[in-house]
mmCIF file of C-alpha atoms and ligand atoms in Angstrom:
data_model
loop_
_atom_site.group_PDB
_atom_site.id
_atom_site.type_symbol
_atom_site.label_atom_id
_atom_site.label_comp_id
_atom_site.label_asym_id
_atom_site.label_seq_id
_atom_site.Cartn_x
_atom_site.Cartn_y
_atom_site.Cartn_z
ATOM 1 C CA UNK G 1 11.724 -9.229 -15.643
ATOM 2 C CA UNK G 2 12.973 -7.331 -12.385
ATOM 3 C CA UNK G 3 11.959 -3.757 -11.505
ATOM 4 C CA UNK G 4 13.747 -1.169 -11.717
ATOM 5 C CA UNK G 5 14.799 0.714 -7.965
ATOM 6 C CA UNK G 6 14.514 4.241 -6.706
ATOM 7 C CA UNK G 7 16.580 5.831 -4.107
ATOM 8 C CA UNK G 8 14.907 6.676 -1.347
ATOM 9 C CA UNK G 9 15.833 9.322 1.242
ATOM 10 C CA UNK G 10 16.679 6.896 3.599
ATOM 11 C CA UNK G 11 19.299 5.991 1.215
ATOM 12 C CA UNK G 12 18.181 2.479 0.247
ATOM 13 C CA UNK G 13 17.016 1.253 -2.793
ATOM 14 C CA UNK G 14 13.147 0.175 -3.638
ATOM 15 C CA UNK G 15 11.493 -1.570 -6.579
ATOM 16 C CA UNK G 16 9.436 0.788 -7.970
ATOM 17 C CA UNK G 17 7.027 -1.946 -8.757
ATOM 18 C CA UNK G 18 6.074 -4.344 -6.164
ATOM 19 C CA UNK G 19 3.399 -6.869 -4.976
ATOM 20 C CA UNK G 20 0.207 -6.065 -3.050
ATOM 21 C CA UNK G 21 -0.992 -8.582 -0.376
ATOM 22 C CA UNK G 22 -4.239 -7.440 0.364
ATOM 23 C CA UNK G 23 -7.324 -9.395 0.305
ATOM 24 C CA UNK G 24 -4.397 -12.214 -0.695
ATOM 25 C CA UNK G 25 -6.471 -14.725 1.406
ATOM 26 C CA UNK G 26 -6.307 -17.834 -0.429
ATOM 27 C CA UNK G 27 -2.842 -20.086 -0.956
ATOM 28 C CA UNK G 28 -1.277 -16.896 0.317
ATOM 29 C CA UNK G 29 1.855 -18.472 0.620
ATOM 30 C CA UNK G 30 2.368 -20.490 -3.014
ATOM 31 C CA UNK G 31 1.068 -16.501 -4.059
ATOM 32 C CA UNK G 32 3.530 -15.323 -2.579
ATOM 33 C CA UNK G 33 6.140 -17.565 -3.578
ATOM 34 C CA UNK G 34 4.661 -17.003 -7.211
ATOM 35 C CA UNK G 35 5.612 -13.425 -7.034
ATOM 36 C CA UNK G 36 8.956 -13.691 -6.178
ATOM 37 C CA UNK G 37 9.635 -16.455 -8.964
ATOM 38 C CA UNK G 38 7.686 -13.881 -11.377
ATOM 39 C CA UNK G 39 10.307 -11.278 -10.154
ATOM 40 C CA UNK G 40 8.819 -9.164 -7.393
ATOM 41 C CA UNK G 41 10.955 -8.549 -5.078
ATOM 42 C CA UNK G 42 9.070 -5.696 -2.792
ATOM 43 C CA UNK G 43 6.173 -7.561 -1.136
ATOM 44 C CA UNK G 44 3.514 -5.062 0.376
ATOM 45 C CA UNK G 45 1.795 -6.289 3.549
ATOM 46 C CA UNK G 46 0.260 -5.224 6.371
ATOM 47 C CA UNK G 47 -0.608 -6.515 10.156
ATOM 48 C CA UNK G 48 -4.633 -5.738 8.943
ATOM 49 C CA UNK G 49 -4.148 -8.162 5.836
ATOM 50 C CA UNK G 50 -4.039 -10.586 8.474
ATOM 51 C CA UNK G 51 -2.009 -12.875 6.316
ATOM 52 C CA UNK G 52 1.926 -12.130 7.546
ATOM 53 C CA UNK G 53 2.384 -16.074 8.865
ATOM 54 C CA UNK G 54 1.628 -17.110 5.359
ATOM 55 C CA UNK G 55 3.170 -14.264 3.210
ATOM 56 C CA UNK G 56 6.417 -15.070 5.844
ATOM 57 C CA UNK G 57 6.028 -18.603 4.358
ATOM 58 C CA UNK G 58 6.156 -18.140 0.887
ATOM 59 C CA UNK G 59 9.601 -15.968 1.277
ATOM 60 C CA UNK G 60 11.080 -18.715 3.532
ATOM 61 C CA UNK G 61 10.233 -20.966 0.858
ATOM 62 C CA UNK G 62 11.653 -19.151 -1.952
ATOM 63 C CA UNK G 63 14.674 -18.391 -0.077
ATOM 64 C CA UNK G 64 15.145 -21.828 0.452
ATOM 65 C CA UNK G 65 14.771 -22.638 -2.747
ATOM 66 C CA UNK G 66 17.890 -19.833 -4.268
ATOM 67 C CA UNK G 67 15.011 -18.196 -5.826
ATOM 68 C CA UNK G 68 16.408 -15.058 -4.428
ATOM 69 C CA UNK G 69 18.208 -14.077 -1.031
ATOM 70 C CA UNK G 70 16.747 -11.982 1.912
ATOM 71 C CA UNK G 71 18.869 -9.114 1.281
ATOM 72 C CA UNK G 72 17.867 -8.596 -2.200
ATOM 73 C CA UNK G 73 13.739 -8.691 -0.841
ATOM 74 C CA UNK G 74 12.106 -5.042 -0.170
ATOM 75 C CA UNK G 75 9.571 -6.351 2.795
ATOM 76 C CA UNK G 76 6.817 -3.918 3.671
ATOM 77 C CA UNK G 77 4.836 -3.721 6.883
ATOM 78 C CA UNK G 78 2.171 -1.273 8.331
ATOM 79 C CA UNK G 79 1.532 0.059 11.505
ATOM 80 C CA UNK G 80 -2.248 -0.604 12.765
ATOM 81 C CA UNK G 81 -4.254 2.409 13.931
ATOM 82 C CA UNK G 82 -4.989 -0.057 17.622
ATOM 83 C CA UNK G 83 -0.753 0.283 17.885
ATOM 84 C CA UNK G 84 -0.305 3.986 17.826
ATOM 85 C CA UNK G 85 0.676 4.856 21.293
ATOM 86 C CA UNK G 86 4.281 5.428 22.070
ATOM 87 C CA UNK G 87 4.763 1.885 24.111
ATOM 88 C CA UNK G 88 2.889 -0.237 21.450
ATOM 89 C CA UNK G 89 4.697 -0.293 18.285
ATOM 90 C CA UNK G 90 7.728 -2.011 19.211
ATOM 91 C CA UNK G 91 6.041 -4.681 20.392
ATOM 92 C CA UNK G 92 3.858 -4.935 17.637
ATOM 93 C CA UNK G 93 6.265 -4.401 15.279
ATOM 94 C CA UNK G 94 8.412 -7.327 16.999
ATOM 95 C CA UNK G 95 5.577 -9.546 16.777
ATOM 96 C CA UNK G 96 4.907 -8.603 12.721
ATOM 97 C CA UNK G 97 8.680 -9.380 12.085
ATOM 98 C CA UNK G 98 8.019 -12.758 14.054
ATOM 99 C CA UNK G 99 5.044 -12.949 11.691
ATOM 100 C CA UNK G 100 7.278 -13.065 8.514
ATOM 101 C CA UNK G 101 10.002 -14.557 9.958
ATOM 102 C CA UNK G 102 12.841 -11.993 9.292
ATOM 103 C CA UNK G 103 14.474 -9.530 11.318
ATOM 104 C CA UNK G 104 13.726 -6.577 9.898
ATOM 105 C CA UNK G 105 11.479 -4.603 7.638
ATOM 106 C CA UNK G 106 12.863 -2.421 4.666
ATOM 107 C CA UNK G 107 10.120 -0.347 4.803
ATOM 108 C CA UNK G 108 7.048 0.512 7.668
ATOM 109 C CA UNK G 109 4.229 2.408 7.305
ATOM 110 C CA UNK G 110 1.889 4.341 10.042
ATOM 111 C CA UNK G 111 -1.094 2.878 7.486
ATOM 112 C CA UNK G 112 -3.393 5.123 8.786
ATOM 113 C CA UNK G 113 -3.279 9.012 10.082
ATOM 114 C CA UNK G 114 -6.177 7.496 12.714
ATOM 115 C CA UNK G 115 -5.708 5.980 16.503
ATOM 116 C CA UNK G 116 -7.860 3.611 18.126
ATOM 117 C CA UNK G 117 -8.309 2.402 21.350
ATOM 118 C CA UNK G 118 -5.242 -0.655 21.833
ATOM 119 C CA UNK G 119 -6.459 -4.067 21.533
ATOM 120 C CA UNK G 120 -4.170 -6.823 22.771
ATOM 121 C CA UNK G 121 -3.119 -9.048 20.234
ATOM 122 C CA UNK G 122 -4.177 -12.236 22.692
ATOM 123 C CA UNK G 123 -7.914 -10.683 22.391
ATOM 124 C CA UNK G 124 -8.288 -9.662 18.950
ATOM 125 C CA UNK G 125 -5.727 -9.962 16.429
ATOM 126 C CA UNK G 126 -5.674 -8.436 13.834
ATOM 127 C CA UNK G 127 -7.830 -6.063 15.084
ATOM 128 C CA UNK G 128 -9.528 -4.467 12.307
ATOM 129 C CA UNK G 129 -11.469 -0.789 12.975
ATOM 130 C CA UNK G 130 -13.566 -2.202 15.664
ATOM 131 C CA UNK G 131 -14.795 -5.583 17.359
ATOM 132 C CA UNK G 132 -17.805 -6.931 15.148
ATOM 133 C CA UNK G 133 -20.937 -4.698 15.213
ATOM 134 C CA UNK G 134 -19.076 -2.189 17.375
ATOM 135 C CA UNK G 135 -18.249 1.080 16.608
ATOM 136 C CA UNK G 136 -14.730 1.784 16.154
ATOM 137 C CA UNK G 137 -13.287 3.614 19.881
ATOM 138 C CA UNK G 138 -10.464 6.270 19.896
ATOM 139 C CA UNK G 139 -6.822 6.321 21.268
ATOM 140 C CA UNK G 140 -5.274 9.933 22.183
ATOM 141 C CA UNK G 141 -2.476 8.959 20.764
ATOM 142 C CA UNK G 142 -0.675 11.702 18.609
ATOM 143 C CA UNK G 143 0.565 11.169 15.534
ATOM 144 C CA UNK G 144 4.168 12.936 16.886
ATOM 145 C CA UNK G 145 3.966 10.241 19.524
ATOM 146 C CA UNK G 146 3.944 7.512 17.373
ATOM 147 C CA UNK G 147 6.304 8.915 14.621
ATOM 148 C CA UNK G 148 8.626 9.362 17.347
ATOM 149 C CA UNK G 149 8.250 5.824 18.040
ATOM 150 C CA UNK G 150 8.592 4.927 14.381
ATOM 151 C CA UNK G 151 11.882 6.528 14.705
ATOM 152 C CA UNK G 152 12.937 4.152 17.473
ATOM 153 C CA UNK G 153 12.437 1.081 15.122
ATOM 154 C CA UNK G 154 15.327 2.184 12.951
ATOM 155 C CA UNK G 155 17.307 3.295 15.982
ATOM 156 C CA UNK G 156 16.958 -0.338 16.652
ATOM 157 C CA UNK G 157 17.230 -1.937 13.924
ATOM 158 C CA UNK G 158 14.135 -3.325 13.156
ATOM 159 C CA UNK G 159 13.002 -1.261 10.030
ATOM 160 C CA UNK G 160 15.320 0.396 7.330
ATOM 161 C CA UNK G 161 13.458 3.294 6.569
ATOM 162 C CA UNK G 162 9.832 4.473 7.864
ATOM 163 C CA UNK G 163 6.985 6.197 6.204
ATOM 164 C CA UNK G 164 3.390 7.268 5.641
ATOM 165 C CA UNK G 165 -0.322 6.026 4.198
ATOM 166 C CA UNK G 166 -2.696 7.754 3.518
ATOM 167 C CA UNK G 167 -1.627 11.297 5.080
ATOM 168 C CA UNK G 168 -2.758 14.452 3.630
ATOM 169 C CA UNK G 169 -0.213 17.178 2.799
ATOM 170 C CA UNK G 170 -1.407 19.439 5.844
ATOM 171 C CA UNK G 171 -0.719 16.190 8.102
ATOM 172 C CA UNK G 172 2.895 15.829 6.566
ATOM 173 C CA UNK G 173 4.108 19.299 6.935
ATOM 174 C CA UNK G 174 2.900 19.015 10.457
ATOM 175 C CA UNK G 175 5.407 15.429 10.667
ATOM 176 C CA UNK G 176 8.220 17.449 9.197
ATOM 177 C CA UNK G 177 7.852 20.029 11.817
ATOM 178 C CA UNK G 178 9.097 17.413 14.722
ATOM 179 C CA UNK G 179 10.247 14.374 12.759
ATOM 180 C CA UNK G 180 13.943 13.230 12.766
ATOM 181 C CA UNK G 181 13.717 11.138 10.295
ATOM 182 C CA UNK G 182 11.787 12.506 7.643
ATOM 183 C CA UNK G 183 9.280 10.188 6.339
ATOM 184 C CA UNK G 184 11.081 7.962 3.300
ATOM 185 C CA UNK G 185 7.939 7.207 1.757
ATOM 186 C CA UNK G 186 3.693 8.213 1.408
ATOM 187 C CA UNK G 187 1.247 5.336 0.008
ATOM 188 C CA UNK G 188 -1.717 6.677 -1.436
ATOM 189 C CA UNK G 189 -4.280 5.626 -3.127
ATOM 190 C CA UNK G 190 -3.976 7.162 -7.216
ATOM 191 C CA UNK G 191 -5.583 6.133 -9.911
ATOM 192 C CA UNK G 192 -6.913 8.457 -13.209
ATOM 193 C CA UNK G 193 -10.137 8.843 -11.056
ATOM 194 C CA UNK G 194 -8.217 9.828 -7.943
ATOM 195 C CA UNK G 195 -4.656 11.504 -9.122
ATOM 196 C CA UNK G 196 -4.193 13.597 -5.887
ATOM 197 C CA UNK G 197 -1.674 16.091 -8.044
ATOM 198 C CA UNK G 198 -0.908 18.243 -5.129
ATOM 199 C CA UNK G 199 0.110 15.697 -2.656
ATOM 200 C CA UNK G 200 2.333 13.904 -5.072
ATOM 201 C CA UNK G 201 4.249 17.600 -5.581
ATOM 202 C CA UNK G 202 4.415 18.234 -2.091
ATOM 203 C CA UNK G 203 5.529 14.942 -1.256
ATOM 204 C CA UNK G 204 8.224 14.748 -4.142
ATOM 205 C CA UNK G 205 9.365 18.491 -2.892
ATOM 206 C CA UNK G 206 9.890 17.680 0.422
ATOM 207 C CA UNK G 207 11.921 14.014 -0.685
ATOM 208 C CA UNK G 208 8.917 11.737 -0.136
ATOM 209 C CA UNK G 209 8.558 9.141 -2.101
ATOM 210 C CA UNK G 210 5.082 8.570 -3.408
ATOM 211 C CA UNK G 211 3.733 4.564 -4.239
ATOM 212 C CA UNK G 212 0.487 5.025 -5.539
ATOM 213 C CA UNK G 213 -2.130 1.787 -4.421
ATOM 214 C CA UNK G 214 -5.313 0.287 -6.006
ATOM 215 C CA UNK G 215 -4.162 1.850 -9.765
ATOM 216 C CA UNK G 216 -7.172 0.291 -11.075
ATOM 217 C CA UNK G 217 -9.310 2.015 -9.125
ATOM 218 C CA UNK G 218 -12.875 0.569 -8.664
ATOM 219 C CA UNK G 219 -11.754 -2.969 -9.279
ATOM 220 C CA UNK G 220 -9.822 -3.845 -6.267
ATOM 221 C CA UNK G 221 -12.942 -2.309 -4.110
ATOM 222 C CA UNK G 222 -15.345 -4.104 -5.917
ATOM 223 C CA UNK G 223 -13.959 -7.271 -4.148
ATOM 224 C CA UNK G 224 -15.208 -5.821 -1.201
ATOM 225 C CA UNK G 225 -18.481 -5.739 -2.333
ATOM 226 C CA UNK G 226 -18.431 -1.241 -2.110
ATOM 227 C CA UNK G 227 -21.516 -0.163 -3.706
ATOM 228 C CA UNK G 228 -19.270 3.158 -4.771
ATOM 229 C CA UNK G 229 -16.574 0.859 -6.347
ATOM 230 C CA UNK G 230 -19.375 -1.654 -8.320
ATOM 231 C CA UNK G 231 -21.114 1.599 -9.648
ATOM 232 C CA UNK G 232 -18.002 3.632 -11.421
ATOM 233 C CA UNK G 233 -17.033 2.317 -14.859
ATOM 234 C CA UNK G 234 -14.261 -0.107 -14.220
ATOM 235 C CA UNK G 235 -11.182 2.020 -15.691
ATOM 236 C CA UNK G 236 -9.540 -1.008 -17.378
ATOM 237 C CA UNK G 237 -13.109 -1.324 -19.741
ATOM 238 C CA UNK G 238 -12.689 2.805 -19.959
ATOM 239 C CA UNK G 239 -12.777 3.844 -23.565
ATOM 240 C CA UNK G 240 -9.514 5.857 -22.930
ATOM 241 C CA UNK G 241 -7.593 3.833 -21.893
ATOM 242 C CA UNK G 242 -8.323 1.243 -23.814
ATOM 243 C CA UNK G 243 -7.551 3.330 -26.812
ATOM 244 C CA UNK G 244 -4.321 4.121 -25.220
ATOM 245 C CA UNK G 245 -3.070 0.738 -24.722
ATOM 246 C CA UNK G 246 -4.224 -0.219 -28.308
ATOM 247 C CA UNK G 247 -1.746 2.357 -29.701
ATOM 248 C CA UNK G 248 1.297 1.075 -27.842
ATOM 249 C CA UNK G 249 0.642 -2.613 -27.694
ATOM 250 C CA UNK G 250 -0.053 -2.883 -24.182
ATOM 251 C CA UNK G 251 -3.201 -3.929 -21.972
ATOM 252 C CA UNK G 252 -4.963 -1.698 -20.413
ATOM 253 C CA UNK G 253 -4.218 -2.880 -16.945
ATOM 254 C CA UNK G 254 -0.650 -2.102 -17.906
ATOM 255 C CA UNK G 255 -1.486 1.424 -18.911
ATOM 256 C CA UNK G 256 -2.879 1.798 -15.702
ATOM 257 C CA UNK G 257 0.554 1.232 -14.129
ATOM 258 C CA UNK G 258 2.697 2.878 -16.567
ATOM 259 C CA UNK G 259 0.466 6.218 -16.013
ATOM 260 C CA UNK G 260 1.603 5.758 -12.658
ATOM 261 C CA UNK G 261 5.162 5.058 -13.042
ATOM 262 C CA UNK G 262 6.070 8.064 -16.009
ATOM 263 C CA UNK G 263 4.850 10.151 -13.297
ATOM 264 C CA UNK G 264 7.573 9.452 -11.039
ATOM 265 C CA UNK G 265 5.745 6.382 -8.969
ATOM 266 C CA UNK G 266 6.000 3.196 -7.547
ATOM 267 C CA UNK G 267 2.795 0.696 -7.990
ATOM 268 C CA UNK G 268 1.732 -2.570 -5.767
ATOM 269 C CA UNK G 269 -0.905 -4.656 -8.044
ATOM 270 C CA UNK G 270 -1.653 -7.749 -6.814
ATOM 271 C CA UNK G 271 -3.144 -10.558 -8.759
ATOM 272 C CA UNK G 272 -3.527 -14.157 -7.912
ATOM 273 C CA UNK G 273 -2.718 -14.933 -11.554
ATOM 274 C CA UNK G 274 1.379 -15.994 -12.529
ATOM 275 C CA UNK G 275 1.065 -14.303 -16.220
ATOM 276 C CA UNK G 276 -0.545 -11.449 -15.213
ATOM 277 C CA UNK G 277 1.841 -11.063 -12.479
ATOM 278 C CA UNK G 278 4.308 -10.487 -15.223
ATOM 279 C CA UNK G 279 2.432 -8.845 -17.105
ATOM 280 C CA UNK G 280 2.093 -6.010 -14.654
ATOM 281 C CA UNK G 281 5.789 -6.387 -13.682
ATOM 282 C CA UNK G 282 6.005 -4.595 -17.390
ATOM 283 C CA UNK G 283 5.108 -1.277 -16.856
ATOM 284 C CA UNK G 284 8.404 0.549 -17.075
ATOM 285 C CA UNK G 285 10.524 1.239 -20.125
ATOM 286 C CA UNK G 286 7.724 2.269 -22.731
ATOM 287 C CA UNK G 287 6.356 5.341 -22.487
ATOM 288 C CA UNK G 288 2.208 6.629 -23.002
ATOM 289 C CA UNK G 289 2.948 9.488 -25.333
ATOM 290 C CA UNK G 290 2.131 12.773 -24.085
ATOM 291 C CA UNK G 291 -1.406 13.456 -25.925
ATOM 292 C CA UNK G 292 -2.470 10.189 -23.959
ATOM 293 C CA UNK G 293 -1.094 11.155 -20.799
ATOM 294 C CA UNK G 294 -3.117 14.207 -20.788
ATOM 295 C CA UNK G 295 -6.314 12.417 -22.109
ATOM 296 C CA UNK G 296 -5.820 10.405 -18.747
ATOM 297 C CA UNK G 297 -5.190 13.667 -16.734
ATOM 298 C CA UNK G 298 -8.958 14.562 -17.787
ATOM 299 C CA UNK G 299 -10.716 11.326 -15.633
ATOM 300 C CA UNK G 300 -10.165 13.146 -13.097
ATOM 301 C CA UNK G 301 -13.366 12.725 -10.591
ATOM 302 C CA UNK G 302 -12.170 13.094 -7.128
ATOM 303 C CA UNK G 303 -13.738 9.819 -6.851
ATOM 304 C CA UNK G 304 -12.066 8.111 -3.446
ATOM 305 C CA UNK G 305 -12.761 4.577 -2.494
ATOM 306 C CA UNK G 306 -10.448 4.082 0.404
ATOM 307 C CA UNK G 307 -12.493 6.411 2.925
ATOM 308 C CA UNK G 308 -12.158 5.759 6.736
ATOM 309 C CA UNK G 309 -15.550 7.376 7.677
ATOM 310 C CA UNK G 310 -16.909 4.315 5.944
ATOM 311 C CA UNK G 311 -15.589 2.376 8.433
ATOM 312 C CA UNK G 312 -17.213 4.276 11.270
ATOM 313 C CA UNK G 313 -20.439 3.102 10.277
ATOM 314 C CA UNK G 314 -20.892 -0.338 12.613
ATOM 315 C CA UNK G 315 -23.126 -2.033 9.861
ATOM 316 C CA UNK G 316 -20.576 -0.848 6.924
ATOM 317 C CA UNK G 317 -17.441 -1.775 8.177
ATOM 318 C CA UNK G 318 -15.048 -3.749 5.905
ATOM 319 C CA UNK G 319 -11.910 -5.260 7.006
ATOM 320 C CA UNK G 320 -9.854 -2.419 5.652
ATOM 321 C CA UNK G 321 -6.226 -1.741 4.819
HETATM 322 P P1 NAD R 401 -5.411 -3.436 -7.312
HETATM 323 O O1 NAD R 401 -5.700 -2.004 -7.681
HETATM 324 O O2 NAD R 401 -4.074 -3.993 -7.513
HETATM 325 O O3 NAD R 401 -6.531 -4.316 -8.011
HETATM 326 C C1 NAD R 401 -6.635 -5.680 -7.740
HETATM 327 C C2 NAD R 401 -7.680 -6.272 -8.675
HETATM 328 O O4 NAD R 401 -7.270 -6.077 -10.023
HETATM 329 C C3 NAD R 401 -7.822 -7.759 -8.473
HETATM 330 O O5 NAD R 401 -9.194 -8.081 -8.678
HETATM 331 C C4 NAD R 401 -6.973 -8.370 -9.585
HETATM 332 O O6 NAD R 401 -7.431 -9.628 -9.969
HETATM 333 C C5 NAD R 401 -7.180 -7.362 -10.691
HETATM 334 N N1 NAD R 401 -6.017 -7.287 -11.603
HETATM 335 C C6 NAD R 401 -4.715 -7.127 -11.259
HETATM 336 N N2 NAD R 401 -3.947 -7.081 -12.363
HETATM 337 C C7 NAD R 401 -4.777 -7.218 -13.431
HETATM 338 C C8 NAD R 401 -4.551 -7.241 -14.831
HETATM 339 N N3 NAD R 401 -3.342 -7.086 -15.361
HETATM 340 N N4 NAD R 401 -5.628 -7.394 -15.631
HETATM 341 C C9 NAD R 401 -6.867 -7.545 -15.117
HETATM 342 N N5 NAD R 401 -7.144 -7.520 -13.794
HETATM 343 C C10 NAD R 401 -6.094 -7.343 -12.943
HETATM 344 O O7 NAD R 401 -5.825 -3.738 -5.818
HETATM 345 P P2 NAD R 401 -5.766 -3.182 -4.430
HETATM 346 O O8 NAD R 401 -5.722 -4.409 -3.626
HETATM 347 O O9 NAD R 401 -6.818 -2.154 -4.228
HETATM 348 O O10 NAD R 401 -4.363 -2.398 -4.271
HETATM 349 C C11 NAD R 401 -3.122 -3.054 -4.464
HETATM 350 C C12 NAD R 401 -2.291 -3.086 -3.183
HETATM 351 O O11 NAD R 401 -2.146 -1.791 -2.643
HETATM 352 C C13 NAD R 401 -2.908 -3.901 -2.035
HETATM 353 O O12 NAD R 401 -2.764 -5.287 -2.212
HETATM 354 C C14 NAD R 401 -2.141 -3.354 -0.863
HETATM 355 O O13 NAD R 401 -0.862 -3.951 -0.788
HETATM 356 C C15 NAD R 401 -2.025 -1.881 -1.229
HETATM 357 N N6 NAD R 401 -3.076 -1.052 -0.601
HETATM 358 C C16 NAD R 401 -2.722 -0.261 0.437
HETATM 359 C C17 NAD R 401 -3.678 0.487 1.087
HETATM 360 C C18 NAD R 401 -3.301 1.377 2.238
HETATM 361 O O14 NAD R 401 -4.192 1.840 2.954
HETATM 362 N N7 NAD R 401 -2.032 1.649 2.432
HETATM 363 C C19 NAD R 401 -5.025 0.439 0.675
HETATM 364 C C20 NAD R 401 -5.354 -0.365 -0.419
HETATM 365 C C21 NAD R 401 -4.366 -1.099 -1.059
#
């Protein structure tokens, strides 16, 4: 099963559901691979992940293999918050594409509205929010100076479109002031806990496309051991949701994504597992009827996991992305 593509404003084409390669630490590469024979074909990665040699890996395989072709492969990359000044992120972005092996990237992110202090990749690498036990240290970086050098990598080549994670719509409007190239795409995180309804209008108003992460909310966090994430109720055991997906025949997992993608969004699971990679690949062409979409709408808790001021704190820093 493929996923259907969206148009973005950039004027390529992206699967609307794709594969997420965080905390993808083990056989990262046959994962990978896995994916793409499951039908994924937008792989979501990041220089934090710390995993880009082996994700590269598993699409060099597949390619090799006529599983599928380059070209037909929606590659993702972030930006690292240690990369933000104007001079750093076409090297770093060089050395990420060297990473995976291809020359260029469909789609890169700024993952973070936050700078840091530049680490060279020969001392630290990937960086992560701070060296161990340290606290993390600032870059004055702007975030027009490094958008402008986003804009540079498509000048050059080296990424189709550019975008945003986890901006705020005050931060956006303050992107589309100065930007050239308006931002082709916000990641967020979304989930029925966390449904951030004004962002995703702004965001859709203005052109952005919106790819909501971690759609099951506290479980993907709960692999890092959050206290916040191990104490919610895990929304695939919520009551419902689970009364949802026994009405249309569907997991609950899958209602998860579905609730994302009737609202207009793309998803990123990620799963080590090959039949519930396909599994999640189905989340398109049924529909949660309306009464169950607004049941959902009701979770609502403003209940974040992915916080940066966690971070700050030396003896609760996770390696975050
Ligand atoms: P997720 O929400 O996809 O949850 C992953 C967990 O859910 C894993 O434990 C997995 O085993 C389990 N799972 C997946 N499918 C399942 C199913 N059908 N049934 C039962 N369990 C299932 O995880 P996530 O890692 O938080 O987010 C997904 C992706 O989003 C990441 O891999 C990454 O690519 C992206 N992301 C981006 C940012 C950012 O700052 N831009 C932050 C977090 C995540």
């Amino acid at each position: 099963m493929a996923s259907p593509t969206v148009k973005l404003n950039s004027g390529y084409e992206m699967p609307l559901v794709g594969f997420g390669l965080w905390k993808v630490e083990n056989n990262t590469a046959d994962t990978v691979y896995n994916a793409i024979k499951a039908g994924y074909r937008l792989l979501d990665g990041a220089c934090d992940y710390g995993n880009e040699k082996e994700c590269g890996e598993g699409v060099a395989r597949a390619i090799k293999d006529g599983l599928v072709k380059r070209e037909e492969l929606f590659i993702v990359s972030k930006l690292w918050q240690t990369f933000h000044e104007g001079d750093k992120v076409e090297p770093i972005t060089r050395r990420q594409l060297s990473d995976w092996g291809i020359g260029y990237f469909d789609l890169f992110l700024i993952h973070f509205p936050v700078a840091l202090e530049y680490v060279d990749p020969s001392v630290r690498y990937p960086p992560s929010w701070s060296a161990p036990g340290e606290k993390p240290r600032w870059s004055k970086a702007t975030t027009q100076e490094t958008w402008t050098a986003m804009e540079g990598l498509v000048e050059k080549g080296l990424a189709k479109s550019i975008g945003v994670a986890n901006f705020q719509s005050q931060l956006l409007f303050d992107v589309l002031r100065y930007a050239k190239i308006t931002p082709a795409s916000l990641q967020v995180e979304i989930h029925p806990y966390y449904q951030q309804r004004d962002l995703v209008k702004m965001a859709q108003n203005e052109g952005i496309f919106v790819t909501a992460y971690s759609s099951f909310g506290p479980t993907g966090f709960i692999e890092c051991n959050m206290d916040e994430a191990k104490n919610a109720k895990p929304l695939m055991e919520h009551e419902v949701i689970k009364a949802i997906a026994d009405k249309v025949g569907k997991t609950p997992a899958q209602v998860l994504l579905r609730w994302a993608t009737q609202r207009g969004l793309a998803v990123i699971p990620k799963t080590y597992r090959e039949p519930i990679m396909k599994q999640n690949l189905d989340c398109v062409g049924w529909d949660i009827p309306q009464e169950g979409m607004d049941e959902i709408a009701k979770l609502e808790m403003n209940l974040k996991f992915n916080k940066p001021t966690n971070y700050f704190e030396a003896e609760n820093l996770y390696i975050f992305g």
